[in-house]
Short mmCIF file of C-alpha atoms and ligand atoms in Angstrom, two decimals:
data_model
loop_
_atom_site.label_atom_id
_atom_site.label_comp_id
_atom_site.label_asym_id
_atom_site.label_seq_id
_atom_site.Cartn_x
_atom_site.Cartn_y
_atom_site.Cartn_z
CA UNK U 1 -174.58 -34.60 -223.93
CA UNK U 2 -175.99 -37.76 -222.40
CA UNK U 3 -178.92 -38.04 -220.34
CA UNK U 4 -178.57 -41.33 -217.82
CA UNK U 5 -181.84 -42.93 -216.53
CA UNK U 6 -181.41 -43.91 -213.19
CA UNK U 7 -184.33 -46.81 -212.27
CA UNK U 8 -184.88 -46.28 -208.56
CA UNK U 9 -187.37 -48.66 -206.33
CA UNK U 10 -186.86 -51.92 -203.68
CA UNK U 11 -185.95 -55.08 -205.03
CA UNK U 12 -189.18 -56.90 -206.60
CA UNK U 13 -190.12 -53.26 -207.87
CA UNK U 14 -189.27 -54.08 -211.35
CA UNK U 15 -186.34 -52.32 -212.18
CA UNK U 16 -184.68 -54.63 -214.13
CA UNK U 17 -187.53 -55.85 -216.60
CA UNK U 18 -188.39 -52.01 -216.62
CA UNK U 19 -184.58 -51.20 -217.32
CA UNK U 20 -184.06 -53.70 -219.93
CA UNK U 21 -187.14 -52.78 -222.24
CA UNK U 22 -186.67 -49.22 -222.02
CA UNK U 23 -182.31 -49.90 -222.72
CA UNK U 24 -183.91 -52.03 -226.10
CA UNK U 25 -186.69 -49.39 -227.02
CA UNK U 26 -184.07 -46.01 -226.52
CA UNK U 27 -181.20 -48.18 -228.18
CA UNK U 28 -179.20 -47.51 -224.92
CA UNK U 29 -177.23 -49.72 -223.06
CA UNK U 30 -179.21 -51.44 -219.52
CA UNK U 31 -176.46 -51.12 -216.91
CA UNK U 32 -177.18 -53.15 -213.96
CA UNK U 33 -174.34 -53.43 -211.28
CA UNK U 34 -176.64 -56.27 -210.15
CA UNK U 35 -175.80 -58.28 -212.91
CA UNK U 36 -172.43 -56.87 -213.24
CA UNK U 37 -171.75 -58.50 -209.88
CA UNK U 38 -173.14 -62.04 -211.26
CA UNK U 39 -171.13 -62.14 -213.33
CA UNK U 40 -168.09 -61.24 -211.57
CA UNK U 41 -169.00 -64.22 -209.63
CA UNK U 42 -169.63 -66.25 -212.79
CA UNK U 43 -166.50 -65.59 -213.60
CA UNK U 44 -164.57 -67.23 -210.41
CA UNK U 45 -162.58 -64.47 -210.08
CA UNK U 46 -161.14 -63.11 -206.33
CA UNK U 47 -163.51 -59.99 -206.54
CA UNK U 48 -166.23 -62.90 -207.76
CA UNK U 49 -165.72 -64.70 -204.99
CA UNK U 50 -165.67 -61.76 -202.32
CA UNK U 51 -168.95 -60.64 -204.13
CA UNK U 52 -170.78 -63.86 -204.12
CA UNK U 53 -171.06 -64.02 -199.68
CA UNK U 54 -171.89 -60.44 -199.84
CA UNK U 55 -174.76 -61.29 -202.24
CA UNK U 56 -175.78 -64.47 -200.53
CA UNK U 57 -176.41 -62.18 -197.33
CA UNK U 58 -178.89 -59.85 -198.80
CA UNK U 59 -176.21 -57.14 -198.21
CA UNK U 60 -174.60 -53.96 -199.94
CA UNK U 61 -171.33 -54.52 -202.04
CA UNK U 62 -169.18 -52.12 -201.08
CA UNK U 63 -169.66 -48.31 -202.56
CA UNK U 64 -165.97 -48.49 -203.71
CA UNK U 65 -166.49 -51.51 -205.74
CA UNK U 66 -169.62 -50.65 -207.72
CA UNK U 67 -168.37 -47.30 -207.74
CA UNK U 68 -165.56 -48.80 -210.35
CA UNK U 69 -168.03 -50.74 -212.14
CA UNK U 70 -169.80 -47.99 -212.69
CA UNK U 71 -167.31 -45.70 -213.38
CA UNK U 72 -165.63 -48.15 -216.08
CA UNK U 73 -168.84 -48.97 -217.74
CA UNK U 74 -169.86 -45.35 -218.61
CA UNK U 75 -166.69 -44.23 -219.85
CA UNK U 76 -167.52 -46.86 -222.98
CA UNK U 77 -168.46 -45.49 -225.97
CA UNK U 78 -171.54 -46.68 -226.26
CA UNK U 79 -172.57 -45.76 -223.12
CA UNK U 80 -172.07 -41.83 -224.96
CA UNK U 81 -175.71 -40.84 -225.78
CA UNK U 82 -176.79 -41.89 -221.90
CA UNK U 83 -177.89 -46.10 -220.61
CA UNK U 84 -180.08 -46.79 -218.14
CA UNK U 85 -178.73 -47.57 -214.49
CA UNK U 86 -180.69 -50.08 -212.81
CA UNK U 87 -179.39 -50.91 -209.20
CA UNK U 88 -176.85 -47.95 -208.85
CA UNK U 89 -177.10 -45.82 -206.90
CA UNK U 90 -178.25 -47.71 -203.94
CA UNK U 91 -176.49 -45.16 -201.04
CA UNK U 92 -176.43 -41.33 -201.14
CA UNK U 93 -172.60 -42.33 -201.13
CA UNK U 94 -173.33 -43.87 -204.56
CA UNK U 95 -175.61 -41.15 -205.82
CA UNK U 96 -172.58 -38.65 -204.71
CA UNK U 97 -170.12 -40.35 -207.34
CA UNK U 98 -172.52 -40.61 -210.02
CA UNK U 99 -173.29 -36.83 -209.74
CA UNK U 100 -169.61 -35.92 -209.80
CA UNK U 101 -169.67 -38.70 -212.59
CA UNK U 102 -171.89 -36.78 -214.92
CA UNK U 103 -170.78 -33.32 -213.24
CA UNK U 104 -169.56 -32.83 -216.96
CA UNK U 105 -173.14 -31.34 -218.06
CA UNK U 106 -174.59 -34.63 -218.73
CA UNK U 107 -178.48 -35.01 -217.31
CA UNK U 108 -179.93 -37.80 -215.14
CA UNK U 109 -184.18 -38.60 -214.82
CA UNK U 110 -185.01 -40.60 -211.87
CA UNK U 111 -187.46 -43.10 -212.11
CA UNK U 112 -188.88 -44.30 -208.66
CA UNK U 113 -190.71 -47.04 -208.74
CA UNK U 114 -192.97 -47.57 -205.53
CA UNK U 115 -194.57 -51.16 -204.94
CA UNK U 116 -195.93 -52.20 -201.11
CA UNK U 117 -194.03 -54.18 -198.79
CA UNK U 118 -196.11 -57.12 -199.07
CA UNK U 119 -196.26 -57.50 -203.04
CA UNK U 120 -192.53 -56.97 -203.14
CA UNK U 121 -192.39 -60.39 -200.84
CA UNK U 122 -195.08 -62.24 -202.95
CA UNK U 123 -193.03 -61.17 -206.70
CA UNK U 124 -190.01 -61.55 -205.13
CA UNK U 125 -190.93 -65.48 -204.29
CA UNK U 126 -192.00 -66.07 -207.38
CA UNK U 127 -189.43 -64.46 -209.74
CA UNK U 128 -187.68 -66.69 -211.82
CA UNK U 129 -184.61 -66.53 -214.17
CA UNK U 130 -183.89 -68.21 -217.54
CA UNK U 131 -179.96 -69.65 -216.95
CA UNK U 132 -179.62 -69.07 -220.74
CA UNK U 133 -180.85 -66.30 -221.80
CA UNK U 134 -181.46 -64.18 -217.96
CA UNK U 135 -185.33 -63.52 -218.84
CA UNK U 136 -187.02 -62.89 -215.74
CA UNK U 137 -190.29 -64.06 -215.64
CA UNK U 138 -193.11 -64.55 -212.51
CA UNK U 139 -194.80 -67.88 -211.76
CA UNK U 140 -197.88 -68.09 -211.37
CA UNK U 141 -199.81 -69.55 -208.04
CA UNK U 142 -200.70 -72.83 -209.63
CA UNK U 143 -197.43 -73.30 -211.67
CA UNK U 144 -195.19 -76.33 -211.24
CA UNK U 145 -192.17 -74.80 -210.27
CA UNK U 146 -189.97 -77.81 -211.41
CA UNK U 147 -191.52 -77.84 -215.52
CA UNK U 148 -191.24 -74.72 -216.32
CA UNK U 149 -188.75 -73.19 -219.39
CA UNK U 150 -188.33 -69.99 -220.74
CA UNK U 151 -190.72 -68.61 -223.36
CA UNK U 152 -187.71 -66.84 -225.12
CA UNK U 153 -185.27 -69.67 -225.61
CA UNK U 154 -186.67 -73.07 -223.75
CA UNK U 155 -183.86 -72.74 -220.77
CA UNK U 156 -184.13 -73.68 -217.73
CA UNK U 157 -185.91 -71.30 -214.67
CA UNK U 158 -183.83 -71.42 -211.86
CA UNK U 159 -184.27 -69.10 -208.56
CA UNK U 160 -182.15 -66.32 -207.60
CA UNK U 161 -180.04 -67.72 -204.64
CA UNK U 162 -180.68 -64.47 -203.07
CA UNK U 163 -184.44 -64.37 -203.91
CA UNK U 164 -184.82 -67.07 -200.99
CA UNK U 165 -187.38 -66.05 -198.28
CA UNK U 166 -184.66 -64.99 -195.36
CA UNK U 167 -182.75 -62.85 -197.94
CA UNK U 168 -185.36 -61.11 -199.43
CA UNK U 169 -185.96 -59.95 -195.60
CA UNK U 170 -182.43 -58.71 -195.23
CA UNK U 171 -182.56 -57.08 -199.34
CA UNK U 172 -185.96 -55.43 -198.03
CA UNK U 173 -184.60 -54.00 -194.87
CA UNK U 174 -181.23 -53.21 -196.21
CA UNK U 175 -183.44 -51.16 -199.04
CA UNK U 176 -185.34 -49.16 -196.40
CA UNK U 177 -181.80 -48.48 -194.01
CA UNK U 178 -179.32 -47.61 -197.43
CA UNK U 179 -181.86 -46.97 -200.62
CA UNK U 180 -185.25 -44.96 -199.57
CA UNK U 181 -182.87 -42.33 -197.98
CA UNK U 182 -182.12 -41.47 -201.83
CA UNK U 183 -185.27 -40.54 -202.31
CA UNK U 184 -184.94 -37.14 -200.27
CA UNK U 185 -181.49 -36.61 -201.96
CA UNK U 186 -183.57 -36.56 -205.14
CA UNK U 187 -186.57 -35.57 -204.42
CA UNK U 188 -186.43 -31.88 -205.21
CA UNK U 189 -184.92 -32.32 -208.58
CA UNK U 190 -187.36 -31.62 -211.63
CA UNK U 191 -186.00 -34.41 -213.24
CA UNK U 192 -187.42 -36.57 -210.17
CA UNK U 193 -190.16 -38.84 -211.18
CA UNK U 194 -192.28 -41.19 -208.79
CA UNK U 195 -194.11 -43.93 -210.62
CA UNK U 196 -196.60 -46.22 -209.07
CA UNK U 197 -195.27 -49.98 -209.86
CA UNK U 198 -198.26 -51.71 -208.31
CA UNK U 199 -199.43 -51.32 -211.92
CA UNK U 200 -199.53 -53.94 -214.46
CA UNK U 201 -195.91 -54.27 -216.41
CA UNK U 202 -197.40 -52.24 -219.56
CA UNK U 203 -199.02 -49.80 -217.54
CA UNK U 204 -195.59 -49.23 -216.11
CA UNK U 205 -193.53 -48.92 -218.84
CA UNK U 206 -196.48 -46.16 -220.53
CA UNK U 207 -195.79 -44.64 -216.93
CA UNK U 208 -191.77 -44.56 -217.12
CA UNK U 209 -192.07 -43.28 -221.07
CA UNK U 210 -194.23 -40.52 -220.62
CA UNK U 211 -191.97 -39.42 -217.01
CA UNK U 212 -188.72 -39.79 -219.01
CA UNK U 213 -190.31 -37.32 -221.74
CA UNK U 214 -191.80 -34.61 -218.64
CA UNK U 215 -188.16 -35.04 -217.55
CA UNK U 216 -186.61 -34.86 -220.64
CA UNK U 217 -188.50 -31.63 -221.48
CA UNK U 218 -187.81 -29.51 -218.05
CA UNK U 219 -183.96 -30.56 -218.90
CA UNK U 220 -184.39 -29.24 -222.65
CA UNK U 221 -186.12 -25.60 -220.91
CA UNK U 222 -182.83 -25.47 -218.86
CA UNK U 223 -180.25 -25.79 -221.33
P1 ADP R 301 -182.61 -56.32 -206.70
O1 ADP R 301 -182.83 -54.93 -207.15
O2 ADP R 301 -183.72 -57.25 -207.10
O3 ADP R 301 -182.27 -56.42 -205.24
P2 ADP R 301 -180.01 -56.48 -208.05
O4 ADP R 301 -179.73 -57.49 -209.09
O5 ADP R 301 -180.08 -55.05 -208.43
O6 ADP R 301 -181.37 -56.96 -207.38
O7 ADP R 301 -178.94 -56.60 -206.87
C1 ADP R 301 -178.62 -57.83 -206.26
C2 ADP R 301 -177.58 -57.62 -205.18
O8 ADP R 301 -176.37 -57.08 -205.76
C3 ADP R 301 -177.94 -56.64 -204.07
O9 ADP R 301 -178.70 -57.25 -203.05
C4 ADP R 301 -176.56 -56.19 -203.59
O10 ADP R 301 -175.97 -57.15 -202.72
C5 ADP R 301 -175.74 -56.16 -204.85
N1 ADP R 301 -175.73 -54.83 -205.49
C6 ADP R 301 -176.28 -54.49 -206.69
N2 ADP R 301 -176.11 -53.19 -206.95
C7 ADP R 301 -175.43 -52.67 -205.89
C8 ADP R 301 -174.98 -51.37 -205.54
N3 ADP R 301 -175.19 -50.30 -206.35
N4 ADP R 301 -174.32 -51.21 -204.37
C9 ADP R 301 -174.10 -52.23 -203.54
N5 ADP R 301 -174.52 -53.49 -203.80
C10 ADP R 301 -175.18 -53.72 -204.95
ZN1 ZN R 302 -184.21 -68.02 -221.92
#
């Protein structure tokens, strides 16, 4: 049986550096449809291209498209023991599939991670990306945006196109239209788990372990 982790929060919330350590510390896959879509634009292809205005707006992809991302990805094998979902589902639509998805007795822990409006703009402004190796790391107030390279492999930061002041607006407003309602379609599950991500990074990873083993426990009593 697998259990899924599904990272829920705004953008700037830290999904995807939570996501990614916790994929490398449980030896599961980190399965983010936001970097799914990247690449798909990386790659040039028709859907790439499609993709790329829709994420240059700060908008949804459509729930049919991740929906087969999705879909595809876990029926891998290694995706078998459970990964960790980090920007699906973003629409009750989305949450929908993924429950008929896993409908087969496989579990799912939610992970919400809450930040304020106002530190998801400042993080969000100052997230950079390594074009090599896709660390994300935050500048600091006094860095020199233009000299700095990634601690993992010396590549060069660059700045989400879609991490741009105007977009972030749209990302946070599309977040509180489309993604908060998911909240109250979890909300009443045991396997819910609201974590405060205001914290610093360690604190919030300590936070997300010991809520995936709470959660992991009430789905052990039910079986
Ligand atoms: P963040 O969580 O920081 O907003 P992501 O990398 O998860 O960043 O997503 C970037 C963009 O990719 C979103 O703004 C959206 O346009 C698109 N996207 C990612 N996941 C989904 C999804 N599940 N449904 C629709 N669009 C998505
Ligand atoms: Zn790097």
């Amino acid at each position: 049986m697998a259990c899924h982790i599904v990272m829920l929060g705004p953008p700037g919330a830290g999904k995807g550096t939570q996501a990614k350590q916790l994929a490398a510390a449980r030896g599961i896959p980190h399965v983010s449809t936001g970097d799914m879509l990247r690449e798909a634009v990386q790659s040039g292809t028709p859907l790439g291209k499609r993709v790329q205005a829709v994420l240059d707006s700060g908008r949804l992809v459509s729930d049919e498209i991740v929906a087969d991302l999705v879909r595809e990805r876990l029926a891998r094998a290694d995706a078998a023991a459970g990964v960790v979902l980090d920007g699906f589902p973003r629409t009750v639509a989305q949450a929908q599939t993924l429950d008929a998805l896993v409908a087969n007795g496989d579990a799912l822990v939610v992970v919400d991670l809450a930040v304020s409006a106002a530190d998801l703009i400042r993080r969000l402004s100052r997230r950079r990306v390594c074009q090599a190796c896709g660390t994300i790391v935050a500048l600091n107030d006094d860095d020199d945006d233009g000299r700095q390279a990634c601690v993992e492999c010396g590549g060069a930061l660059v700045q989400r196109s879609d991490d741009r002041e105007e977009v972030v607006r749209e990302r946070l407003a599309v977040y509180e239209r489309s993604t908060a309602p998911l909240v109250g379609y979890y909300r009443e599950r045991p396997t819910y788990r609201p974590i405060d991500g205001a914290q610093a990074p360690g604190a919030v990873a300590g936070a997300v372990a010991g809520a995936i083993d709470e959660a992991a426990a009430v789905i052990g009593q039910e079986r």
